[in-house]
Structure formats: structure tokens, C-alpha cells
Coordinates of C-alpha atoms in Angstrom, one line a residue:
X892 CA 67.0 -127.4 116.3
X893 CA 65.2 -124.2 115.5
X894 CA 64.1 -124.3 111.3
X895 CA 63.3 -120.9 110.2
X896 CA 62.7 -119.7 105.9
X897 CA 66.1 -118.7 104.9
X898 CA 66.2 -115.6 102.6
X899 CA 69.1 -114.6 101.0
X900 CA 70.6 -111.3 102.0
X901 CA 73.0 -109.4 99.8
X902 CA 74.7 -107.6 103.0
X903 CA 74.7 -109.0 106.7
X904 CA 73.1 -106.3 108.4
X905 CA 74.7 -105.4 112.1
X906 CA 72.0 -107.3 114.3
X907 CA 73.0 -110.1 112.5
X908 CA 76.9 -110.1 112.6
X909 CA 76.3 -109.6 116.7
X910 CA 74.2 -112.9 116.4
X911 CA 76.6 -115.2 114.9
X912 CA 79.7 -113.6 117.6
X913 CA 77.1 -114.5 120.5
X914 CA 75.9 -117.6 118.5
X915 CA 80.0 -118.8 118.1
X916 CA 80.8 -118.0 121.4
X917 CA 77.9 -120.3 122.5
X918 CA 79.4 -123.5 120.2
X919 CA 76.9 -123.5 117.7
X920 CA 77.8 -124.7 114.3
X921 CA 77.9 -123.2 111.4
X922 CA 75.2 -124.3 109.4
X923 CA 72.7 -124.1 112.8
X924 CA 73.4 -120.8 113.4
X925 CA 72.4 -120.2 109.4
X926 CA 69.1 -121.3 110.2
X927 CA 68.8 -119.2 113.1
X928 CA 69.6 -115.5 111.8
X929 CA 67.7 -116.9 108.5
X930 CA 70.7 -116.8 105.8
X931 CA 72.3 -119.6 103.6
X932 CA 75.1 -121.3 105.2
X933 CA 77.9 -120.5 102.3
X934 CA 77.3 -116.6 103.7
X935 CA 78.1 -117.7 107.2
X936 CA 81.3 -119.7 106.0
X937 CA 82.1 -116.5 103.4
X938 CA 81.7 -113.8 106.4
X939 CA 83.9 -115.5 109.1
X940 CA 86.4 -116.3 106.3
X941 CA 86.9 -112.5 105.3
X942 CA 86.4 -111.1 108.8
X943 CA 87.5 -113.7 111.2
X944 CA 90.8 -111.6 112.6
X945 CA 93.9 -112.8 111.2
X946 CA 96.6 -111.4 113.9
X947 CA 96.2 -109.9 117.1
X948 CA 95.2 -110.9 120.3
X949 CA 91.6 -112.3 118.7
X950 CA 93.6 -113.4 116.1
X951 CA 90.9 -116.3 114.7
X952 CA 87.9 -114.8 116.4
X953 CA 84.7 -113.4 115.0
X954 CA 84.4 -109.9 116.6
X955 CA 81.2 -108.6 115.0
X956 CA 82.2 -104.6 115.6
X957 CA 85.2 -105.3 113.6
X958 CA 83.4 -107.2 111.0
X959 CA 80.7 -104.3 111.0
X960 CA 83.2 -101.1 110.9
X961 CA 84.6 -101.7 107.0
X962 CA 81.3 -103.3 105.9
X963 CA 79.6 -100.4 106.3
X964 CA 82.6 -98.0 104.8
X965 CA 82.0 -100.0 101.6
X966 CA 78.3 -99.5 101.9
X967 CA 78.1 -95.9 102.3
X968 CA 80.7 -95.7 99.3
X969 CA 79.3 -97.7 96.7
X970 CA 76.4 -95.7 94.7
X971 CA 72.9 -98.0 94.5
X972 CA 69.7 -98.4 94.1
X973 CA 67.4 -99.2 96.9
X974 CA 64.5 -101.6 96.1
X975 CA 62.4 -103.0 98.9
X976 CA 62.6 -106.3 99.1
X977 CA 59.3 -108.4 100.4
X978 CA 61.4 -109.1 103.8
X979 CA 61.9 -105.3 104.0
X980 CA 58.4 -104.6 103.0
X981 CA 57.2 -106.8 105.7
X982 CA 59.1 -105.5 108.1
X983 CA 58.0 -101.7 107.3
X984 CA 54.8 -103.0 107.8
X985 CA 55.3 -104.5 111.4
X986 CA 56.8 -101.1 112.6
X987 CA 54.3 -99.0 111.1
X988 CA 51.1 -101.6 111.9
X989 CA 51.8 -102.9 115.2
X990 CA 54.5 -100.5 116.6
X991 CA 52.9 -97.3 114.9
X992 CA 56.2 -96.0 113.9
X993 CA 56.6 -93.3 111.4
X994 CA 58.4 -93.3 108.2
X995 CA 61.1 -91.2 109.7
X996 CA 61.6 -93.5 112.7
X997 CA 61.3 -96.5 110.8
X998 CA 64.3 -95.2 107.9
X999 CA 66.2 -94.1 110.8
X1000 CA 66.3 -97.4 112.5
X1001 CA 67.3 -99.3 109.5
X1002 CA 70.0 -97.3 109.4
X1003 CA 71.2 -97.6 112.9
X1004 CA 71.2 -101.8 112.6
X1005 CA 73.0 -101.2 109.3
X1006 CA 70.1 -102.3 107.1
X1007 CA 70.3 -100.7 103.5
X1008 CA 69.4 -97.4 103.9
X1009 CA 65.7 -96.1 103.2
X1010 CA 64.7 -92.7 103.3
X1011 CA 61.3 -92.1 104.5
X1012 CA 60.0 -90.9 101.7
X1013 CA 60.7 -94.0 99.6
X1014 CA 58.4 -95.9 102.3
X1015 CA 55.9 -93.0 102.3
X1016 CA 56.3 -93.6 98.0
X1017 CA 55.5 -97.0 98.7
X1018 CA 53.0 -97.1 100.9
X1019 CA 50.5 -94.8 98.7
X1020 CA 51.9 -96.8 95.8
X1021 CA 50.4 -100.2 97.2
X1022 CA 47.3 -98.0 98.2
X1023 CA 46.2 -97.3 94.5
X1024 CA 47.6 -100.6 93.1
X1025 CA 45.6 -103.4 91.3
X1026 CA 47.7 -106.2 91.9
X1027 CA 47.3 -108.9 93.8
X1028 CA 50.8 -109.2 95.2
X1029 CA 50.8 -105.8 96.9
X1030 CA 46.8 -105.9 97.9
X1031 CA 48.1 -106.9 101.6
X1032 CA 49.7 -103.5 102.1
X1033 CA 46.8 -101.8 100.3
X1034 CA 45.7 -100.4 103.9
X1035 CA 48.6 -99.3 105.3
X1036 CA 48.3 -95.8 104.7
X1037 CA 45.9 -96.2 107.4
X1038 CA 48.8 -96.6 109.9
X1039 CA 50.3 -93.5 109.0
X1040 CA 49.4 -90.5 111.4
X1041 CA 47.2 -88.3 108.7
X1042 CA 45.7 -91.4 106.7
X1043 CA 43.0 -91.6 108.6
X1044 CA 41.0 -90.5 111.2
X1045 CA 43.7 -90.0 114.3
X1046 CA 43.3 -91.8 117.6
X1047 CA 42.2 -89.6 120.2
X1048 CA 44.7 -89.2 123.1
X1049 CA 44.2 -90.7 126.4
X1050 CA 41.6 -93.5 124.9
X1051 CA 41.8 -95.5 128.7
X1052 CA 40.3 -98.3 126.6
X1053 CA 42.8 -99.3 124.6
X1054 CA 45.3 -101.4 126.8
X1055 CA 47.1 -103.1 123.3
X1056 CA 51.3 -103.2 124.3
X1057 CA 50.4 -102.2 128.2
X1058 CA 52.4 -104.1 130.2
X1059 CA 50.7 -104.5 134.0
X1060 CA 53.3 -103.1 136.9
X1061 CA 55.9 -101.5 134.5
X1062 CA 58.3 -99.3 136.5
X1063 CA 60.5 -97.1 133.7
X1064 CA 64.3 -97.2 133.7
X1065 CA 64.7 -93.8 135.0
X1066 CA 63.3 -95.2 138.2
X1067 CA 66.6 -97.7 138.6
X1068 CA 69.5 -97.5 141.3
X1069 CA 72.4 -95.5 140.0
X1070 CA 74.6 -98.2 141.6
X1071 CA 73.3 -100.4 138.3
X1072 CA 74.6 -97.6 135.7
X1073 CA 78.0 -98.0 137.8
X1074 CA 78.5 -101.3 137.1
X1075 CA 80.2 -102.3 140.3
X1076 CA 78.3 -105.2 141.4
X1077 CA 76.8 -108.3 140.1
X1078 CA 73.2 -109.6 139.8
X1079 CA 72.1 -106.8 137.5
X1080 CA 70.9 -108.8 134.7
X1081 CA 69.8 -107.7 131.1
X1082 CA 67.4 -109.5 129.5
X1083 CA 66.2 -109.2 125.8
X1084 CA 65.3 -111.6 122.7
X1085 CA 67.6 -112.3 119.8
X1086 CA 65.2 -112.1 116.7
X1087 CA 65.6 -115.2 113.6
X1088 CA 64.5 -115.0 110.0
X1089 CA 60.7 -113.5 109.7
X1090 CA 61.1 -111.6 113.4
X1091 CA 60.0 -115.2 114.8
X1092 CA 62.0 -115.4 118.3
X1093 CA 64.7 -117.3 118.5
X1094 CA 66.9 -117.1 121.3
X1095 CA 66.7 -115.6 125.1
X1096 CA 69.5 -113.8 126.6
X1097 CA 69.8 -113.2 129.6
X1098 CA 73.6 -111.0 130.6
X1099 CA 74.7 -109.9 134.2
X1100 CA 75.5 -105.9 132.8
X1101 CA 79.5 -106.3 135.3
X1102 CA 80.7 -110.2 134.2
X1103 CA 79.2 -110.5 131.4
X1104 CA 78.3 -113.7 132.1
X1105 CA 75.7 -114.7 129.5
X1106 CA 72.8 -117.0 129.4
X1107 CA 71.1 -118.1 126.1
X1108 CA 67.9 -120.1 126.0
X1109 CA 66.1 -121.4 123.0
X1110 CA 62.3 -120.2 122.2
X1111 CA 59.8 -122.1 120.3
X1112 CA 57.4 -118.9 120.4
X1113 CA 56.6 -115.6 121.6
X1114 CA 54.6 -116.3 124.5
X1115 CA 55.2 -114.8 128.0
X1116 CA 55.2 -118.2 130.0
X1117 CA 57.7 -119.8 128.0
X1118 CA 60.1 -116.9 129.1
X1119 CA 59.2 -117.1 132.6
X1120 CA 59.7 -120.8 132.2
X1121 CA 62.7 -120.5 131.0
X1122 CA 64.2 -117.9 133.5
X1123 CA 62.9 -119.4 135.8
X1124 CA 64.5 -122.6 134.9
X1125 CA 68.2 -121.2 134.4
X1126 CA 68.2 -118.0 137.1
X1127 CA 66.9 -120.1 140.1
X1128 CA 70.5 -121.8 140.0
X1129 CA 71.8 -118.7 141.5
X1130 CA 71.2 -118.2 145.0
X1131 CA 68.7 -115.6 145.8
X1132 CA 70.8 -112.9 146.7
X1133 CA 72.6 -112.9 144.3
X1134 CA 70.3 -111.4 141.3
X1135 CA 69.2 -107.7 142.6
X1136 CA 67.2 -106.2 139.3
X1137 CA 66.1 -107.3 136.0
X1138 CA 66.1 -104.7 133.0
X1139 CA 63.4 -106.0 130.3
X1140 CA 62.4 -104.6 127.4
X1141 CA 59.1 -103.9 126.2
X1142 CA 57.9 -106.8 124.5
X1143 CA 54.7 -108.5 125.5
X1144 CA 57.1 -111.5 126.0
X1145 CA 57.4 -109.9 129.5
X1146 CA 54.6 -109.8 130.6
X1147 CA 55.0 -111.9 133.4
X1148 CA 58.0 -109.8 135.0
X1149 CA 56.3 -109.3 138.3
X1150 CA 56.2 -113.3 139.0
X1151 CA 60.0 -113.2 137.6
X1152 CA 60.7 -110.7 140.5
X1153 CA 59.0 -112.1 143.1
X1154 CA 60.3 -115.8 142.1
X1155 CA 64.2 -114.2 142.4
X1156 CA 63.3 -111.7 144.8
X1157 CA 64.8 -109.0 142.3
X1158 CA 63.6 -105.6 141.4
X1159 CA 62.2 -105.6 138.0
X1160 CA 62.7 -102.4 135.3
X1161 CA 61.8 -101.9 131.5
X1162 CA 63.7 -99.7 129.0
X1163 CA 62.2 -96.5 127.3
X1164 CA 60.9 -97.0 123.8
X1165 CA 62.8 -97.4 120.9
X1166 CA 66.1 -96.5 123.0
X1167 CA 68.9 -98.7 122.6
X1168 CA 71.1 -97.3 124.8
X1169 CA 69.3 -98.7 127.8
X1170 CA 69.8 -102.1 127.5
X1171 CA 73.6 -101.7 125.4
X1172 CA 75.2 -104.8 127.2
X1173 CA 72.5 -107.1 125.9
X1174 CA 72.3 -106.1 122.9
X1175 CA 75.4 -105.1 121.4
X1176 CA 78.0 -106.8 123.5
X1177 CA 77.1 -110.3 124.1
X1178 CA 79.7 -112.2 125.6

């Protein structure tokens, strides 16, 4: 059972209503999955309560795009103030530290997963706002104005020395079959993590892009050889054949795609950055 800190959110965000339709579909209680996407139980119980469907064919289901399309009507309509909370903060940190996203990218982002909406120049407010502060609470993001692209000195392009996020044998997406875009065979498998409370990984999926057949796998860290442990451990089922490419994304977690390809004797691809699109069956229809 996978423990993770439980903050209270005021609004699921999208990410997370996908999670607890994959999570369900999997037969995973209530109160586990809770603990998994990092909420308190009673919202869990609340949101499949008001947006479990009530007639219909999934009449009794949790279909998170249904759950998701008046959710965000209300949140668009109701007038607010945005405050950044210290999970929000954090996050806006990660992106702009580790992923060297801009303010722009970053506030469009939250926006696409449905977080509350922040515009980049609240972050850009905040960030020079932490800079100049005294206190001892906000003294961790005192240097982050050295993330953005003009706070400091800039990197110099083509630095061959720094290798940080390189991922050894990478072949891009736009180098893929067309047969795999088509959709009319099986074996093309999508592979990406599903993220718990504090972006600590929680889950491995693993879904063939034609059947939808899923796979989910817990994670106890972030660490390539427990992936390739654990696809190696469920996709070696399958005869060899039958699994023709792998499309990763581009998390150091896969670093070890080379001995996933040669183990299956599949192809292996990665997605472009920051572009959903490419791996759509993984991560917004999980079934």
C-alpha cells in the first residue's frame, strides 16, 4: 500500500479525476486510491457521488471527461482569487528549477490539467517577491529568480558538458512507423508514470495504443531499474512478437529503454517535450 502526505485540494484537478477512472477500473478501493492521488477520502466518496453517471449506458461509472467538462464550466464562471498554495509553490519550482520552464509555459500547463489558473506574471510576482523577502518560510525559493532566463547569467548554447536530462540512444517520435499513428495493429505500447501527492511516482502504465489493454504496476521510487524490472516482469508474458515499439516519455525513469527493447525485441521511441499529444492514449484514456 503506497502512503503518500495527503493535502487537501479545493477542486480535483483533471490529472487527477483520469487517476481515480484508471484507479476504479483497476479495483482499487476508495480510501487506497485517496492515498494515492494525495487527497482525503471524503473528496473521493463526494466526487463519484456527484459525477458517477446516473443513466446511460455508463449509468454508475466514473468517466473522468464527464466529470471534468462541468467542473471546469463552474470554474471558469465563478470570480476568485488566486493564492499559491505551498503545493503549488513547489510545483512552480520543479518546472522552473529542474525542467527550466518559463513562467508562460508553466501558467499555460496548469491550465491545460485544469489546475487553478495562474498567469505568468503572478509567478514572475512571486518569484522576485521571495527574492527580496526576509522570512524564513519563503528563504527556500529566495534563488529562484536564478532559474528564470534573464536572472542570471544565461547558459551558453551547445555546452557538450552538461549531459543533465540526456537520455543515451533516444530516437524522437517523428522517427516512428506511420502504421503506429493508424492504430491497426497490436503491440504498440504506451508507456508513462501516473504521478501521487508531492510528484513522488506512483503507478506504471503501460497501454497497447489499438485494445487498450492496460497494465498498471506499483512504484516504490523513481529509479530506472525498478521500471525495467517491472516491464520486464509483466511484458515478457507476451510472446515476443507480439510487442513491436515502445513510446516512452522523457523521464530519466527510462533510461534503460535500450535493454527494454532489446529484452522484447521492440523498437523503442520517446515523445517531444512538453507535448501531450504524443502519448494521448496513455495519458488521457486509460482503460
Amino acid at each position: 500500500m503506497i502512503i503518500l502526505v495527503l493535502h487537501e485540494y479545493k477542486q480535483l484537478t483533471r490529472n487527477q479525476r483520469y487517476q481515480i477512472q484508471t484507479l476504479l477500473k483497476a479495483e482499487i478501493g476508495k480510501i487506497e486510491i485517496a492515498d494515492i492521488i494525495g487527497v482525503y477520502p471524503t473528496i473521493i466518496y463526494r466526487e463519484l457521488d456527484r459525477n458517477s453517471a446516473k443513466r446511460g449506458r455508463t449509468a454508475g461509472n466514473y468517466v473522468a471527461k464527464n466529470a471534468q467538462r462541468p467542473a471546469v464550466s463552474r470554474h471558469k464562471c465563478k470570480p476568485k482569487q488566486v493564492l499559491l498554495t505551498e503545493v503549488m509553490k513547489e510545483r512552480i519550482a520543479g518546472l522552473l528549477c529542474f525542467e527550466k520552464w518559463s513562467p508562460v509555459l508553466i501558467s499555460k500547463r496548469l491550465e491545460l490539467e485544469g489546475e487553478i489558473c495562474v498567469s505568468h506574471e503572478t509567478i514572475y510576482q512571486w518569484i522576485w517577491d521571495v527574492k527580496k523577502s526576509k522570512k524564513k518560510a519563503k528563504l527556500k525559493y529566495s534563488k529562484l529568480y536564478k532559474s528564470l532566463r534573464h536572472g542570471s547569467r544565461r547558459q551558453k548554447r551547445g555546452n557538450t558538458n552538461n549531459k543533465r536530462g540526456a537520455i543515451k540512444g533516444r530516437v524522437g517520435i517523428e522517427e516512428r512507423p506511420d502504421v503506429v499513428d493508424h492504430r491497426e495493429r497490436v503491440g504498440d505500447i504506451e508507456v508513462d508514470p501516473m504521478m501521487g501527492s508531492g510528484h513522488k511516482l506512483a503507478l506504471l502504465v503501460m497501454t497497447d495504443r489499438t485494445t487498450l489493454v492496460t497494465i498498471l504496476e506499483k512504484l516504490k521510487g523513481k529509479e530506472a531499474q525498478e521500471v525495467y524490472e517491472k516491464m520486464e516482469e509483466r511484458l515478457t508474458n507476451f510472446s515476443s512478437s507480439w510487442i513491436k515499439t515502445i513510446t516512452f516519455g522523457n523521464g530519466k525513469e527510462f533510461a534503460k529503454h535500450q535493454k527494454k527493447g532489446e529484452l522484447l525485441n521492440a523498437k523503442t521511441y520517446f515523445t517531444r517535450p512538453y507535448t501531450l499529444q504524443d502519448k494521448g492514449t496513455v495519458e488521457n484514456r486509460i482503460v
